[in-house]
Every structure is written in structure tokens, then in C-alpha cells.
Short mmCIF file of C-alpha atoms in Angstrom, two decimals:
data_model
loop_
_atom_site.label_atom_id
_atom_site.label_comp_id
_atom_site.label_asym_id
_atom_site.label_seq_id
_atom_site.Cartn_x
_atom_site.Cartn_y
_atom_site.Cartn_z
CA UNK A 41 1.01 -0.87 -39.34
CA UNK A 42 4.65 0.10 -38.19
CA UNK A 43 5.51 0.28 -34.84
CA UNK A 44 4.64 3.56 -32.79
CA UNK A 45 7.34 2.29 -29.60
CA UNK A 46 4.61 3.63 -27.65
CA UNK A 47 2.69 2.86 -24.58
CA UNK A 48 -0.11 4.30 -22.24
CA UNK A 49 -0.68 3.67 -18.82
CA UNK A 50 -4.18 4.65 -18.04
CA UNK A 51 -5.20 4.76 -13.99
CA UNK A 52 -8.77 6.27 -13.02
CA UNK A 53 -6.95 6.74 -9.82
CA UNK A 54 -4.22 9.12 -7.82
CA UNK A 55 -0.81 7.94 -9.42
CA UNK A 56 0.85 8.42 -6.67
CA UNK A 57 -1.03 5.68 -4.80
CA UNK A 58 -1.10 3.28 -7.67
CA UNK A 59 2.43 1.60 -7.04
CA UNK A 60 2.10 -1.40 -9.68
CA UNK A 61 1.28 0.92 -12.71
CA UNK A 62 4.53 3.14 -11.46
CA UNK A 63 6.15 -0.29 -12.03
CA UNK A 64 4.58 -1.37 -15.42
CA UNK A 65 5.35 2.34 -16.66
CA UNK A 66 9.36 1.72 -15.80
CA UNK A 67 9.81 -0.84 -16.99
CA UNK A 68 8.25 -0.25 -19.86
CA UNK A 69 10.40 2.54 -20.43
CA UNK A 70 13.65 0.49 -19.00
CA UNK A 71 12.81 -2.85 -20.22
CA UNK A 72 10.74 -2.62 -23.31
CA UNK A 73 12.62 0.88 -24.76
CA UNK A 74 9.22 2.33 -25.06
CA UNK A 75 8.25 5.87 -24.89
CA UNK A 76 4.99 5.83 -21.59
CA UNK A 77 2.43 8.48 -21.47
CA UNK A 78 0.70 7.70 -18.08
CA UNK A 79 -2.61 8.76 -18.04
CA UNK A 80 -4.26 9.71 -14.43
CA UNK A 81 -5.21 11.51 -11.69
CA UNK A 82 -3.19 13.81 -10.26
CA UNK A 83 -2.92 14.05 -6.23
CA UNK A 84 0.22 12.48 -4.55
CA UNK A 85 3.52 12.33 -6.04
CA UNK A 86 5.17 9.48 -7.76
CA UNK A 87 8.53 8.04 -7.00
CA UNK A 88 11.06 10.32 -8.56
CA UNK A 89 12.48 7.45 -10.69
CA UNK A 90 9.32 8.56 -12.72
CA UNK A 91 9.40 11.83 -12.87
CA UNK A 92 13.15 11.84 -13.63
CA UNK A 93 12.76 9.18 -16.63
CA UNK A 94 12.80 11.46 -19.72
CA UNK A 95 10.78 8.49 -21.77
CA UNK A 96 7.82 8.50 -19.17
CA UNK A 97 4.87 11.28 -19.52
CA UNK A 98 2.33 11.87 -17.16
CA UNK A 99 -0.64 13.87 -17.69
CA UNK A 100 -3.09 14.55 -14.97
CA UNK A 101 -6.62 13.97 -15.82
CA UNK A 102 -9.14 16.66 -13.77
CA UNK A 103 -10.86 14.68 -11.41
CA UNK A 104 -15.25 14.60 -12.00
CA UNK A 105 -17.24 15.84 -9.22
CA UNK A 106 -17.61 14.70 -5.46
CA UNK A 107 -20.31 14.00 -3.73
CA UNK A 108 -20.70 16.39 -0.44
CA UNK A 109 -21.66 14.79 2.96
CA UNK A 110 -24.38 17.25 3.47
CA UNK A 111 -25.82 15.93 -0.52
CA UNK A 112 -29.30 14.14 0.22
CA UNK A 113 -28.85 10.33 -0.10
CA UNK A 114 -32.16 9.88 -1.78
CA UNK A 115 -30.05 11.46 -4.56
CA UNK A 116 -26.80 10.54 -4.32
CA UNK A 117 -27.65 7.48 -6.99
CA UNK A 118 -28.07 10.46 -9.33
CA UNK A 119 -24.25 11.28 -8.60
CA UNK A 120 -23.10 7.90 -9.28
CA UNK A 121 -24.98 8.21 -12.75
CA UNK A 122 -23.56 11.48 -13.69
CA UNK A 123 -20.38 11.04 -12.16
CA UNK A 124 -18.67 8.15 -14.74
CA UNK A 125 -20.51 10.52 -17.37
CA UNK A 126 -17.71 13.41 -16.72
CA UNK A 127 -15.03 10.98 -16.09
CA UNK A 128 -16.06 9.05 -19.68
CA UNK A 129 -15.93 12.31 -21.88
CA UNK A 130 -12.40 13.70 -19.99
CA UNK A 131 -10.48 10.07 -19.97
CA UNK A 132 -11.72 9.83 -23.95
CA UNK A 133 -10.37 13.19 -24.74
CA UNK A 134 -7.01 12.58 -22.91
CA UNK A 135 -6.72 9.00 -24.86
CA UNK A 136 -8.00 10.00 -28.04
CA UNK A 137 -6.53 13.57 -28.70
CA UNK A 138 -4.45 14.63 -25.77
CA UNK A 139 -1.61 12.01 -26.26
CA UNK A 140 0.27 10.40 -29.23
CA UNK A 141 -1.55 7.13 -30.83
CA UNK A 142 0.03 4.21 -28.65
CA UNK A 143 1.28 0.79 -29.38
CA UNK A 144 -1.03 -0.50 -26.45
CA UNK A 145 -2.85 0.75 -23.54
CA UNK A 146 -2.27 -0.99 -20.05
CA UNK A 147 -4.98 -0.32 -18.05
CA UNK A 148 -5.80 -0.66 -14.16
CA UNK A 149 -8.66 -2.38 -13.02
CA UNK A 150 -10.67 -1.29 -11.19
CA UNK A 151 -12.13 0.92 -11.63
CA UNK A 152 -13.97 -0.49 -14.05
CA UNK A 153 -16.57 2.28 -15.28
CA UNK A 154 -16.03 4.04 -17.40
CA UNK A 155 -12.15 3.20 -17.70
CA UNK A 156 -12.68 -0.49 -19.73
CA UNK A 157 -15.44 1.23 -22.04
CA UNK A 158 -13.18 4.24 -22.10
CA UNK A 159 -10.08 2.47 -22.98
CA UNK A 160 -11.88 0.25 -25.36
CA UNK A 161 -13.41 3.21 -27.39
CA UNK A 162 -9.44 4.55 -27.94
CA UNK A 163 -7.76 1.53 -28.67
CA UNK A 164 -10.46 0.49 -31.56
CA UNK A 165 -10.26 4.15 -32.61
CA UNK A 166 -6.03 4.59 -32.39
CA UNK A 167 -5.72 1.28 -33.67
CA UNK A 168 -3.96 -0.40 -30.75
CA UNK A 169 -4.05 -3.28 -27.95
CA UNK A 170 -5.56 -3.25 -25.00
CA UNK A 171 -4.36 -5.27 -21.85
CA UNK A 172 -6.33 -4.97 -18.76
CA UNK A 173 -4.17 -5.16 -15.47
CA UNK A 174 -6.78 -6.94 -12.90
CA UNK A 175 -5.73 -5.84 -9.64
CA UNK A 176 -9.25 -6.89 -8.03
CA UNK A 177 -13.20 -6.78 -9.32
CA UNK A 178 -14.38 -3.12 -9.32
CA UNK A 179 -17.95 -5.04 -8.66
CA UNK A 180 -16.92 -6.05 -5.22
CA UNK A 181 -15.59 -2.81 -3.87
CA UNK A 182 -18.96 -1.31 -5.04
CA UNK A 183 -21.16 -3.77 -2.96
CA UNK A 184 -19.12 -2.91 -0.22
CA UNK A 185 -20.90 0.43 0.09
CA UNK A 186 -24.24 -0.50 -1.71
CA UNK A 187 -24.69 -4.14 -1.06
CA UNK A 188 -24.30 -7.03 -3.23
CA UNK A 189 -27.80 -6.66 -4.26
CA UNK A 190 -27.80 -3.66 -5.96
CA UNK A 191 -29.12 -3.36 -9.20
CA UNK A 192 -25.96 -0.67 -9.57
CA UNK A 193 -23.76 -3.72 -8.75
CA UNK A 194 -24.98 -5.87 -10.90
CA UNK A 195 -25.08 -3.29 -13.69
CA UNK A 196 -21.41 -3.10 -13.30
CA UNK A 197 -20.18 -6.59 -12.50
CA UNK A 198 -21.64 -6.75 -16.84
CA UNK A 199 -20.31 -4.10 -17.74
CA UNK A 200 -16.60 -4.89 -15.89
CA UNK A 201 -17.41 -8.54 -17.47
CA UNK A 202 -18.48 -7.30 -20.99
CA UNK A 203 -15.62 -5.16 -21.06
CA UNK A 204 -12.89 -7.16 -19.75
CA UNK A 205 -13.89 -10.05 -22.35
CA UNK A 206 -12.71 -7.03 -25.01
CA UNK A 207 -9.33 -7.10 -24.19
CA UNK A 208 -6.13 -8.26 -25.83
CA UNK A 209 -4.34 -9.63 -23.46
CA UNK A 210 -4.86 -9.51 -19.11
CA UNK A 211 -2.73 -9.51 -16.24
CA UNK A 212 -4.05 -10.23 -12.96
CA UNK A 213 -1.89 -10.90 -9.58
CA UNK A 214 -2.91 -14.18 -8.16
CA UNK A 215 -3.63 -17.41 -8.99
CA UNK A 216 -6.85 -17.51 -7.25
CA UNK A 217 -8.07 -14.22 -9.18
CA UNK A 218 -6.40 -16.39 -12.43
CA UNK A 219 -9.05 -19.09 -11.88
CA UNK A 220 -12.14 -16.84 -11.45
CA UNK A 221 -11.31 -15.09 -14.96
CA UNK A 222 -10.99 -18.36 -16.44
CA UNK A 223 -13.96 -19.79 -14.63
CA UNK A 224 -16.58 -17.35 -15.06
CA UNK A 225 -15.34 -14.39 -16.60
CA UNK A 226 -14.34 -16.36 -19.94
CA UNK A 227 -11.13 -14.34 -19.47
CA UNK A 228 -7.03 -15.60 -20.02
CA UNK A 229 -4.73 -13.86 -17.63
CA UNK A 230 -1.33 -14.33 -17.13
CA UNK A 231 -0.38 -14.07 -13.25
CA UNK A 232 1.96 -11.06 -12.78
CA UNK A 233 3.15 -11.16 -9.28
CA UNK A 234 3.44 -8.37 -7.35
CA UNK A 235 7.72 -7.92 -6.50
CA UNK A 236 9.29 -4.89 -4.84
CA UNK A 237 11.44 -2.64 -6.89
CA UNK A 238 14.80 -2.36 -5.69
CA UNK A 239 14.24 0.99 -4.33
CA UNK A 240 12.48 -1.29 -1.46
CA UNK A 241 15.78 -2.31 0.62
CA UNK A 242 16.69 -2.42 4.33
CA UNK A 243 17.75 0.95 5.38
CA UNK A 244 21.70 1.47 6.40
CA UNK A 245 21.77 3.16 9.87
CA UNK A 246 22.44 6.43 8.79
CA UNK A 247 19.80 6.49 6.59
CA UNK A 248 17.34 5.35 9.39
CA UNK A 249 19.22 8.00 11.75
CA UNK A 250 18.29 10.88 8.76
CA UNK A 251 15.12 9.63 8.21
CA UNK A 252 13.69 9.68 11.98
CA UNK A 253 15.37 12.91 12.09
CA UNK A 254 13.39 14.51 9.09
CA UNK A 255 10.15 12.99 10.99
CA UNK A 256 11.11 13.62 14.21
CA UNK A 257 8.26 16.65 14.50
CA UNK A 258 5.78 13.78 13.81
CA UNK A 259 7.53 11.52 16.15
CA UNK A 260 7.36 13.56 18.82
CA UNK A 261 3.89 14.58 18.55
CA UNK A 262 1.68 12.40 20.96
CA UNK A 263 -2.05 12.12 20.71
CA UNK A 264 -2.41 12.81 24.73
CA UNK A 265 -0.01 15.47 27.02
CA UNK A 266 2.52 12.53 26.79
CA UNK A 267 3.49 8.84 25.66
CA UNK A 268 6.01 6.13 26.13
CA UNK A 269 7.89 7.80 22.76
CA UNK A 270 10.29 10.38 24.09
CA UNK A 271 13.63 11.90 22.19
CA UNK A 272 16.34 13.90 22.99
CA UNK A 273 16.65 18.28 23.36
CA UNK A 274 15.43 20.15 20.50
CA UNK A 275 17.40 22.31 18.55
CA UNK A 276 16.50 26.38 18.10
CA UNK A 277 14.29 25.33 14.87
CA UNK A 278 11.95 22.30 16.74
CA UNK A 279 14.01 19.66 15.34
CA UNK A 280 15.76 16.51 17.03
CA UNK A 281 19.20 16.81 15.06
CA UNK A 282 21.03 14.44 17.10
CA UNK A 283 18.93 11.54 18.78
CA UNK A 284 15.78 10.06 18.22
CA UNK A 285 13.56 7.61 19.88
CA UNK A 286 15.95 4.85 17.96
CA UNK A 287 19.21 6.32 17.00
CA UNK A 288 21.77 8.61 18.65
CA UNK A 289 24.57 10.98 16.68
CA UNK A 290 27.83 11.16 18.43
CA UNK A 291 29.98 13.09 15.81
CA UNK A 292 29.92 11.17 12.92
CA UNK A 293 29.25 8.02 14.66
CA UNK A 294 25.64 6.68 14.65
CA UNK A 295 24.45 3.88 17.36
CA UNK A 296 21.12 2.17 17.92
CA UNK A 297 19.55 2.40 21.25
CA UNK A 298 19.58 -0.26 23.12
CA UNK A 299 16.36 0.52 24.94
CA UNK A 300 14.37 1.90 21.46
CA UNK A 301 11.06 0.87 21.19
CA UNK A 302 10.27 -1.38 18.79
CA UNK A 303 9.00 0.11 15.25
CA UNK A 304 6.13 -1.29 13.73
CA UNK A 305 5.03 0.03 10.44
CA UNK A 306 1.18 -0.48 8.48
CA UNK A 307 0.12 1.60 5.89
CA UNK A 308 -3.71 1.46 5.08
CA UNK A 309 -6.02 3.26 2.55
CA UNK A 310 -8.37 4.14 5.98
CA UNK A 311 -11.18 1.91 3.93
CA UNK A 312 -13.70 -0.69 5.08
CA UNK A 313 -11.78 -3.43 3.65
CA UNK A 314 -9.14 -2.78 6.43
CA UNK A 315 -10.65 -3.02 9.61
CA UNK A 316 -8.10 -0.92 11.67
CA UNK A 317 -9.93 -1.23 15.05
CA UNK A 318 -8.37 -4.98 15.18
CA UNK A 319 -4.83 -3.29 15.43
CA UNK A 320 -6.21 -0.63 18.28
CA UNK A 321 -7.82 -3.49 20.34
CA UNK A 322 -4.46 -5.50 20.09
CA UNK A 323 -2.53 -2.81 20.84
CA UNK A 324 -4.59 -2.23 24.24
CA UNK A 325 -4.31 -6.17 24.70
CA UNK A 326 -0.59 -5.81 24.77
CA UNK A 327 -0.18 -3.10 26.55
CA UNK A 328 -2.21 -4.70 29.26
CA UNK A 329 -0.25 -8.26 29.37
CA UNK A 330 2.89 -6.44 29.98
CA UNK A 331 1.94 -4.33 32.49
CA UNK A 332 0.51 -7.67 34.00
CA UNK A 333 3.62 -9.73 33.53
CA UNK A 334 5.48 -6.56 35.35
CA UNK A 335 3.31 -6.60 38.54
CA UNK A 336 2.00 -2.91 37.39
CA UNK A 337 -1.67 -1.74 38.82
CA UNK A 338 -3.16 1.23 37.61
CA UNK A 339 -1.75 3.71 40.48
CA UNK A 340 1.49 3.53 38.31
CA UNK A 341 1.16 6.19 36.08
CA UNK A 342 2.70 7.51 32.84
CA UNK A 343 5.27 9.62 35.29
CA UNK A 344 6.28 6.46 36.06
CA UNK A 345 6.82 4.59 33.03
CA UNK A 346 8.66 8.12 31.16
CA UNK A 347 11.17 7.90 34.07
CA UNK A 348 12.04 4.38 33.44
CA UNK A 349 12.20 5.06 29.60
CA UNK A 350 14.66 7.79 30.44
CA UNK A 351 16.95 5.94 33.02
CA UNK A 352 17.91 3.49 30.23
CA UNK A 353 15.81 0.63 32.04
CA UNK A 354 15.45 -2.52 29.76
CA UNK A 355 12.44 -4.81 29.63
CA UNK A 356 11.50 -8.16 28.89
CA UNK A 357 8.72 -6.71 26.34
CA UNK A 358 9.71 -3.49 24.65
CA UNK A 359 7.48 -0.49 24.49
CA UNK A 360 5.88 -0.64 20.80
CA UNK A 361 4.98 2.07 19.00
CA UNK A 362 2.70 1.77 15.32
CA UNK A 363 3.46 3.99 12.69
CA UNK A 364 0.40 4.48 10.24
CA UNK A 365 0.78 5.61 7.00
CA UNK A 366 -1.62 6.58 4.04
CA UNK A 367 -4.56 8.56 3.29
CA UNK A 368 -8.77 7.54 3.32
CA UNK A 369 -11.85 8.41 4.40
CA UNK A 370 -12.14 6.75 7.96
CA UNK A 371 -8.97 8.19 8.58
CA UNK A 372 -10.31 10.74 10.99
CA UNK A 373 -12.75 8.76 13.07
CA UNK A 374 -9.76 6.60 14.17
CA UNK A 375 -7.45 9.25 15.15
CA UNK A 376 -10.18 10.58 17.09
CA UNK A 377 -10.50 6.68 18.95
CA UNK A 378 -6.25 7.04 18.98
CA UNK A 379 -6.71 10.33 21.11
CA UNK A 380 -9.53 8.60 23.67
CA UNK A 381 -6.54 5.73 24.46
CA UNK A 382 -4.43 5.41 27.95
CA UNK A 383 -1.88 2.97 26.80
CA UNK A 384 1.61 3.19 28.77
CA UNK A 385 3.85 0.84 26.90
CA UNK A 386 2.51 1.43 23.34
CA UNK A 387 2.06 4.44 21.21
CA UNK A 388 0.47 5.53 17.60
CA UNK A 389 1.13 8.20 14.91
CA UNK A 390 -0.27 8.59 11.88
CA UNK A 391 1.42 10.23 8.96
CA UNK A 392 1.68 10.94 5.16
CA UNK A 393 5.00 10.03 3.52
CA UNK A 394 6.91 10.42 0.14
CA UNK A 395 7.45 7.33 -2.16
CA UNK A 396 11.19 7.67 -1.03
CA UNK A 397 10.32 8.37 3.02
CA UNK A 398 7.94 5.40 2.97
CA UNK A 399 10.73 2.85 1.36
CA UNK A 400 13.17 4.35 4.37
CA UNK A 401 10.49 3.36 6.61
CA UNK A 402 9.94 -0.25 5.84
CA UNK A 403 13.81 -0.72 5.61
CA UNK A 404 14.08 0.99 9.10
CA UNK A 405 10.84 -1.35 10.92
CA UNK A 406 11.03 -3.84 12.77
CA UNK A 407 7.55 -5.66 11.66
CA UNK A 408 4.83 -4.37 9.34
CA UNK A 409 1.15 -5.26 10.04
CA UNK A 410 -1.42 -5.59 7.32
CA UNK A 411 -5.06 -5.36 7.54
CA UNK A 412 -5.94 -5.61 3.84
CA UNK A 413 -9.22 -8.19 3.29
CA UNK A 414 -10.16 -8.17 -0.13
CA UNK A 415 -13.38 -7.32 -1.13
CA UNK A 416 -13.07 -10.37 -3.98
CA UNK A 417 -11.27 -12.29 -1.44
CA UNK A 418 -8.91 -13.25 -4.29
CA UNK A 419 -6.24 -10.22 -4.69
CA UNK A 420 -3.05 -9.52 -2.50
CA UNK A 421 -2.01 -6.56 -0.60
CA UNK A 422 0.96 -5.09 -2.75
CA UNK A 423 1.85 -3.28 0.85
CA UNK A 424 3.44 -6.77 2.18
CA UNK A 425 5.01 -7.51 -1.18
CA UNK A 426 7.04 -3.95 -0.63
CA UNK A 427 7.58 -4.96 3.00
CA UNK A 428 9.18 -8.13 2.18
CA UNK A 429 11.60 -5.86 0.04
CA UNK A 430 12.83 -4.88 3.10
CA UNK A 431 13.85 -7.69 4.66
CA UNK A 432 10.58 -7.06 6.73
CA UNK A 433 8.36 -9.62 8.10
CA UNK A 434 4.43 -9.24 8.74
CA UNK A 435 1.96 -10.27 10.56
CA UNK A 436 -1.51 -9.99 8.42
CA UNK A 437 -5.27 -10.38 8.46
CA UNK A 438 -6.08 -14.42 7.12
CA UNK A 439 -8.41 -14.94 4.20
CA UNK A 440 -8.58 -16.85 0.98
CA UNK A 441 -5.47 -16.53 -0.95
CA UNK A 442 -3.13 -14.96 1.36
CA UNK A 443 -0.95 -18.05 2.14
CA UNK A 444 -0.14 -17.08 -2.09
CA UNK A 445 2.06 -14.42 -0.32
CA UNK A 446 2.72 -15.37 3.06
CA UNK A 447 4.24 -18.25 4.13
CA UNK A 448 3.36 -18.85 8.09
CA UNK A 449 6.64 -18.77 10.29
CA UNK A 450 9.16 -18.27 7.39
CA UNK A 451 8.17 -14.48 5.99
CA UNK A 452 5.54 -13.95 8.71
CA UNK A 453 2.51 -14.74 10.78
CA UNK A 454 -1.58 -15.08 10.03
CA UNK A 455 -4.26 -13.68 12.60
CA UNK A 456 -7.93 -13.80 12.26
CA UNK A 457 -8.65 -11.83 15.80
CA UNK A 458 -7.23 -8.96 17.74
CA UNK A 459 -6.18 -11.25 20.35
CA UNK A 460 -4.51 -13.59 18.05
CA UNK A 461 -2.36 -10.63 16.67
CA UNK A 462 -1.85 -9.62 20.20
CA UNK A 463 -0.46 -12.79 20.79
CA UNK A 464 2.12 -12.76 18.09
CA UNK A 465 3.02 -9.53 19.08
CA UNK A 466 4.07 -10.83 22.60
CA UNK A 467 5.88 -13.98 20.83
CA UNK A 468 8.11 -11.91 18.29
CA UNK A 469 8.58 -9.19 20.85
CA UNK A 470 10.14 -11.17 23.66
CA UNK A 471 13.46 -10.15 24.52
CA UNK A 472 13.66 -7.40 22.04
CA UNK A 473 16.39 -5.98 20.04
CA UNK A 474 18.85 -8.91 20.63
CA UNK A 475 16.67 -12.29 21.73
CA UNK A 476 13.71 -12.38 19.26
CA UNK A 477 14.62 -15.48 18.14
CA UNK A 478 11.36 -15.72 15.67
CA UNK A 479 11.69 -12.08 14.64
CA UNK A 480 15.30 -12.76 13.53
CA UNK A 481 14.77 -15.62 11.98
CA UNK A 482 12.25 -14.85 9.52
CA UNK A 483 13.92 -11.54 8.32
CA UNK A 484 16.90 -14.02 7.49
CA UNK A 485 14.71 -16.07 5.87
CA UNK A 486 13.31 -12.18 3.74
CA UNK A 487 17.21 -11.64 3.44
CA UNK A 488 18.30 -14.60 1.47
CA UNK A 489 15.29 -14.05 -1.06
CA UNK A 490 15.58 -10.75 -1.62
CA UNK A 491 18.02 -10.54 -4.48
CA UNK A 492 15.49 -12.90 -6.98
CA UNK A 493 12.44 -11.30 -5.70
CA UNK A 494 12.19 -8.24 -8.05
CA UNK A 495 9.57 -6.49 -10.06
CA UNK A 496 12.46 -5.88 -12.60
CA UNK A 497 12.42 -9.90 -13.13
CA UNK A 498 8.49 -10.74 -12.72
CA UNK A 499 8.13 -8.40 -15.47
CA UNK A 500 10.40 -9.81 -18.16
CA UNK A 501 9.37 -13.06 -17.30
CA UNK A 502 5.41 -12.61 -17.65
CA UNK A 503 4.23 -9.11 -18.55
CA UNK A 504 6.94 -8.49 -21.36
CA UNK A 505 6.20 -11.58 -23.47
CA UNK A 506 1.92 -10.54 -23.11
CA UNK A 507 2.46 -7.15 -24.13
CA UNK A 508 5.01 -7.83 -26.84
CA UNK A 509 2.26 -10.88 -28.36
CA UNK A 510 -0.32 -8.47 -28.23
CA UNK A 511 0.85 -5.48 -30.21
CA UNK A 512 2.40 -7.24 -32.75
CA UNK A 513 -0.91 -9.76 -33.28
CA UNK A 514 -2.93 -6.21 -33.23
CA UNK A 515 -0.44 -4.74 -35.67
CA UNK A 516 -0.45 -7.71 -38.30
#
């Protein structure tokens, strides 16, 4: 069979929040010269390296029906029956008659049902491979909301094992999940690292300056009557055109303040695999040590602390404040908890960015927290991967196969507890912006590896040879 110089990218999933198969579908565009249909849901937007690459395609699947909260539960089981049903007949006519025949499909995983029966059905049909890209076990995630001993669960741990088996050719991103395949899924996989693209850079300081100024509305909207963030005048339309909690505009000339809080960055899917009240309760924590270690009592009040802000006054400690970005369903009951807070030297906001706006961000941080878990215990959070782009170090949750990613003390810190994070928190902070000796040292450490840490080069190396082995053994 001659060569088609065709791929598909198939996500069951909002493309716009599935960074890694934005990756595999540029560089197989860039890298392998290959003409990408992606195949997903629509929802968010996609970096615009996509959208402007004339060789990648996307086409938006409809998304099947949603269960409504005031559905009875006794028959929500008949939802999660009927539900893959619409998804299976709408991903098989996308696959099978909406797009050209590929060379292979490239699929994420999970979900696993119906997408690995789905994607099956069209590559024996079209003629072409099928590589399964195993981000983490669908199973898992299920028996997070339906336990593990579900008869559902086990139904489709076979069917996500049955499946998978299938394939041509897998990818998977650690060496612990590498293992488990080989172990006791009877599955090959070839580790493909998750590596920041190199739209993932530290920000310059006008492009911090812009970007705080764009989200300055956000900024500037506290969760009480007032916090510790303040800014500058506002202009005639709302906006904060020439200073910001971090930056001031003289001119043309651009200066950090030397009293700016410190910027702390975590972006979360608001899911039960992130438990978000361990930030909130080491937030509180910190706030609480510093007002300790500064002799405050609880007649000083926010008055108080805004005046000092405003006179220029350094501290020991800086004030902190957590910027949360991303979208899920626990989302709300947190920002409700965020409202119920009285914290003086630490403040929240939660917000929704573009691909490009949330790259400015991590540049412009100065620490990223993540909360990611793993329901398999054996994938890693692709959020600290894009961090580390940045020259930005993080302090995340400890389990299994983190230390795979971060290396304690030279890219970033490990916590188990809230008042284990708190702790770090006080230890980096200390003598913020200029003598945060442990801060400083590990984004030098980020800085030097930053240049042969790419997704460009993880690709060529590992997922290039796969894919190339597998269409032309399916071809022959």
C-alpha cells in the first residue's frame, strides 16, 4: 500500500486542554512532513501554532449527552451505558467517513471507552496503524467516582486491557506506567517524556508588564471588600495601563517593584485527584506564621496591612498571592471556601487563560504549586513539565513516581501535608525578591537545562522512530 503522508490525532476530550496531543500533532506536521487531521472535542482553544499550521486539521466531534444534577442516581448507570453508545457511533463516523484514510491513528488514553474500540474498528477498516498514547489508566479515574469494586470498573479495566493489547505500537510517559504495561497489561511502550515546547520560556519584563496589564481586571478583583493585592489608578475604561501589583511603566521604561508580592502560579482541572484544600490550609498556615513572626494580634486589621503595602514598606516574608488557573467541576465549591477566608498577607484568584496567556504566566511566576495525585499513581503532571519550561521551580504533592520528574532541592520541593508545603513556602520565601537563596538557586539550576529539555527533541528521539516502524510494518 503506498504511503497516504497522513496522520490522525484522535482525543475523546476538549483539545484545548489536551496539551501533549497539541504536541504529537506539530510535530507531526513539523517533524514527520505529515498532513494531521485532529479529531476531538471542541471547547477551549488550542495554541495558535495549531490553528495557524496549514498541514494540521481539526474537526470538532459533538459532544454525547450529560448527565443533569437533578437526574435520579438510581439511574444514572443507565447514562453511563448509553452515553459511550452516542460517543461510539459519532467518533466512528468522524474516523471512518468524515476524514481522509490515514497512515496511523495516535490516540489518547484515556478515555478508554469507546475511543480504543472506536479507533480499532477504523484502523482495521482504513487499513492503518494504531498507536495508543497512555497518558494514565481510564480504569482508575473511573473508580475514583464509583469505587474500585464496581462491576463498571472492572468491565472497563478489560475492555481498556483488551483493547490496548490491539495496538501497533504505545507510548506511555513514565517508566513506572512502562513497567505496569509490560507487567500485566502484556503491552510494549516506549517512554515518551513529557518536555515543554519552546513556546514555554521565562517571560521578558515587558511581556510580564503587558500581560498583568491585560489581566489586571482579574487582578484586581478580590474575593472580600479588599486584599493585600492592590495596583495603581485606573484609567477611563477600568484598566491599570501603567502599574500593576508587580510592574510599573514610566515612559517606555518598565521596573519591577521592589515590594511586589510574590506570584505563585497552579493550574488544576478542579478534580478529586487534586485535593486543592491542602493549598487553602497552607495558605492560612502562612499567613498566620508571619503575622506571628511580626508581633501582629488580630486588632491589626486589613486597614493596617493596605497602608503598609502602599507606603513601600518591605518585609522579611512577602505577601503571596496564588493564581489558579483551569476549569472542573469542584471549581465552584472552592471559590465559595476562597470567599469565607480572612487572610492579610496572602491572596487568591482564580481565572481562565489562553494557551499563549498561560505560557506568559509561568514565565512571569515566581513558583508553581502542583496538586496532581494520580489516580494510577504511575503518570506525571504535564503542568510541572511546562513549568520547568519556564525556568520555574515547584513545589508538588509526593507519591509514587514523582521523583521521575522532580528532583528534591535542584528543580523543586516534595510535600505530603499542608503544613509541610507551608513550610517550604516560608523557606523559599525568606527575604524575597533579592535573598531567596533556595528560590534562586533552583531556577538556575531550570535555566541551564532548559535549552535540551524540549518536546521538539523527546519526539524525534522516541515517538518518531515508533510511529515511522509502525506504518511501514502495517503497510508491507
Amino acid at each position: 500500500m503506498p504511503p497516504r503522508n497522513r496522520a490522525a490525532v484522535v482525543v475523546l476530550g476538549d483539545i484545548g486542554r489536551s496539551p501533549r496531543m497539541q504536541y504529537h500533532a506539530l510535530s507531526l506536521a513539523r517533524q514527520g512532513f505529515l498532513e494531521v487531521d485532529i479529531v476531538a472535542y471542541g471547547g477551549s482553544d488550542p495554541h495558535t501554532s495549531l490553528l495557524e499550521n496549514k498541514s494540521i486539521h481539526i474537526h470538532k466531534v459533538p459532544q454525547g449527552p450529560t448527565v443533569p444534577q437533578t437526574f435520579p442516581k438510581i439511574l444514572r448507570p443507565l447514562i453511563l451505558i448509553f452515553k459511550p453508545i452516542v460517543q461510539f457511533i459519532m467518533l466512528l463516523w468522524y474516523l471512518c467517513i468524515k476524514i481522509p484514510a490515514p497512515d496511523v491513528f495516535i490516540v489518547q488514553n484515556p478515555p478508554s471507552v469507546p475511543t480504543l474500540v472506536v479507533v480499532k474498528w477504523a484502523s482495521w477498516l482504513r487499513h492503518s496503524a494504531f498507536i495508543v498514547d497512555w497518558h494514565n489508566f481510564g480504569y482508575t479515574l473511573l473508580a475514583l467516582s464509583l469505587g474500585r469494586s464496581s462491576q463498571f470498573v472492572a468491565v472497563y479495566r478489560w475492555i481498556e486491557k483488551h483493547f490496548g493489547k490491539m495496538a501497533h505500537g504505545s507510548l506511555c510517559v513514565t517508566r513506572a506506567m512502562q513497567h505496569e504495561l509490560a507487567q500485566n497489561w502484556g503491552i510494549k511502550a516506549t517512554v515518551l517524556y513529557d518536555q515543554p515546547p519552546e513556546f514555554f520560556r521565562p517571560a521578558l519584563l515587558d511581556e510580564r508588564h503587558n500581560l498583568f496589564c491585560r489581566i489586571s481586571k482579574s487582578i484586581n478583583q478580590p474575593y472580600g471588600l479588599r486584599d493585600c493585592i492592590i495596583s495603581g489608578s485606573t484609567g477611563p475604561d477600568g484598566s491599570y495601563p501603567n502599574t500593576t501589583p508587580f510592574t510599573t511603566q514610566i515612559d517606555s521604561d518598565i521596573s519591577l517593584k521592589e515590594n511586589r508580592p510574590a506570584l505563585i502560579v497552579s493550574s488544576t482541572s478542579w478534580t478529586p485527584d487534586e485535593d486543592f484544600s491542602i493549598l487553602l490550609e497552607a495558605a492560612v498556615m502562612y499567613d498566620r506564621r508571619v503575622a506571628a513572626l511580626l508581633h501582629e494580634d488580630d486588632s491589626i486589621g486589613d486597614e493596617t496591612v493596605w497602608e503598609e503595602i502602599h507606603s513601600g514598606k518591605q518585609f522579611v516574608y512577602p505577601r503571596l498571592l496564588f493564581i489558579i488557573t483551569g476549569k472542573g467541576p469542584e471549581k465552584e465549591k472552592y471559590e465559595k471556601k476562597l470567599k469565607k477566608l480572612s487572610l492579610k498577607r496572602v491572596a487568591f484568584r482564580t481565572m481562565w487563560l489562553s494557551a499563549e496567556d498561560y505560557a506568559l504566566l509561568l514565565g512571569s511566576a515566581d513558583l508553581g504549586v502542583c496538586l496532581h495525585t494520580s489516580s494510577s499513581g504511575l503518570d506525571l503532571p504535564m503542568k510541572v513539565v511546562d513549568m520547568f519550561g519556564c525556568g520555574l521551580p515547584v513545589c508538588a504533592v509526593s507519591y509514587s513516581c514523582i521523583k521521575e520528574l522532580v528532583e528534591t532541592g535542584k528543580n523543586g520541593l516534595l510535600f505530603s501535608s499542608s503544613s509541610e508545603l507551608a513550610d517550604e513556602l516560608m523557606m523559599l520565601f525568606e527575604g524575597f525578591p533579592h535573598r531567596c537563596d533556595a528560590l534562586q538557586s533552583m531556577r538556575a539550576s531550570l535555566m541551564e537545562r532548559i535549552s535540551s529539555s524540549r518536546w521538539a527533541t523527546e519526539w524525534e528521539e522516541n515517538a518518531k522512530p515508533l510511529i515511522h516502524r509502525v506504518i511501514s510494518e502495517n503497510s508491507s
